[in-house]
Coordinates of C-alpha atoms in Angstrom, one line a residue:
M1 CA -31.7 2.1 15.6
G2 CA -29.9 -1.2 15.5
G3 CA -26.4 -2.1 14.7
R4 CA -23.0 -1.3 16.1
R5 CA -21.8 2.3 16.1
P6 CA -18.8 2.8 13.9
K7 CA -15.4 3.1 15.7
L8 CA -14.3 6.0 13.5
T9 CA -16.3 9.2 13.2
A10 CA -17.1 10.5 9.7
D11 CA -14.3 13.0 10.0
Q12 CA -11.8 10.4 11.1
A13 CA -12.9 8.1 8.2
A14 CA -12.4 11.0 5.8
L15 CA -9.0 11.7 7.2
A16 CA -8.0 8.0 7.0
Q17 CA -9.2 7.9 3.4
R18 CA -7.1 11.0 2.5
L19 CA -4.0 9.8 4.3
Y20 CA -4.3 6.4 2.6
D21 CA -5.0 7.8 -0.9
E22 CA -2.2 10.3 -0.7
R23 CA 0.2 7.5 0.5
E24 CA 1.1 9.6 3.5
K25 CA 0.5 6.8 6.0
T26 CA 0.1 3.0 5.8
V27 CA -3.1 1.3 7.1
Q28 CA -1.1 0.2 10.2
Q29 CA 0.0 3.8 10.9
I30 CA -3.6 5.1 10.4
A31 CA -4.9 2.4 12.7
D32 CA -2.3 3.3 15.3
M33 CA -3.4 7.0 15.1
F34 CA -7.0 6.1 16.0
S35 CA -6.2 3.2 18.3
V36 CA -8.2 0.7 16.2
P37 CA -7.2 -2.5 14.4
R38 CA -6.2 -2.4 10.7
S39 CA -9.5 -4.2 9.8
T40 CA -11.5 -1.3 11.1
V41 CA -9.5 1.1 8.9
Y42 CA -10.0 -1.2 5.9
G43 CA -13.7 -1.3 6.7
H44 CA -14.0 2.5 6.5
L45 CA -12.0 3.0 3.3
D46 CA -14.2 3.7 0.2
K47 CA -13.5 0.8 -2.0
T48 CA -15.0 2.5 -5.1
R49 CA -12.4 5.3 -5.0
T50 CA -9.5 3.7 -3.1
V51 CA -6.4 3.2 -5.3
P52 CA -4.7 -0.1 -4.7
R53 CA -1.2 0.6 -3.2
Q54 CA 1.7 -0.5 -5.2
P55 CA 5.1 -0.9 -3.7
K56 CA 7.4 2.1 -4.3
K57 CA 9.8 1.6 -7.1
T58 CA 13.3 0.8 -5.7
G59 CA 15.2 0.2 -8.9
G60 CA 13.4 -2.9 -10.1
T61 CA 12.2 -6.2 -8.8
K62 CA 14.4 -9.2 -8.1
S63 CA 13.4 -10.8 -11.4
E64 CA 14.4 -7.7 -13.3
S65 CA 17.7 -7.5 -11.5
Y66 CA 18.3 -11.2 -12.1
R67 CA 17.4 -10.8 -15.8
R68 CA 19.9 -7.9 -16.2
V69 CA 22.7 -9.8 -14.5
T70 CA 22.0 -12.9 -16.5
C71 CA 21.9 -11.1 -19.8
S72 CA 25.1 -9.3 -19.1
L73 CA 26.8 -12.6 -18.1
V74 CA 25.5 -14.3 -21.2
S75 CA 26.8 -11.4 -23.3
E76 CA 30.3 -11.4 -21.6
L77 CA 30.7 -15.2 -22.0
G78 CA 29.6 -15.1 -25.6
L79 CA 27.0 -17.8 -25.1
R80 CA 24.5 -16.3 -27.6
G81 CA 25.0 -16.5 -31.3

């Protein structure tokens, strides 16, 4: 049959999917485990069930922190009615 053979076996692809979905490893770490580029790992991830990764919460974003500081300063200075 034609076409290029996949760089990851079915078992490796399943393991990569599990590690990614459970947020145990990053795509880069998974790629390093199998000695393949990140693009290969992304190509094997099941896009219909892969949950997009969100950054871990570390106490708020910069804009949230800025807003908190700004509101407290405005309150301290009595700038709002």
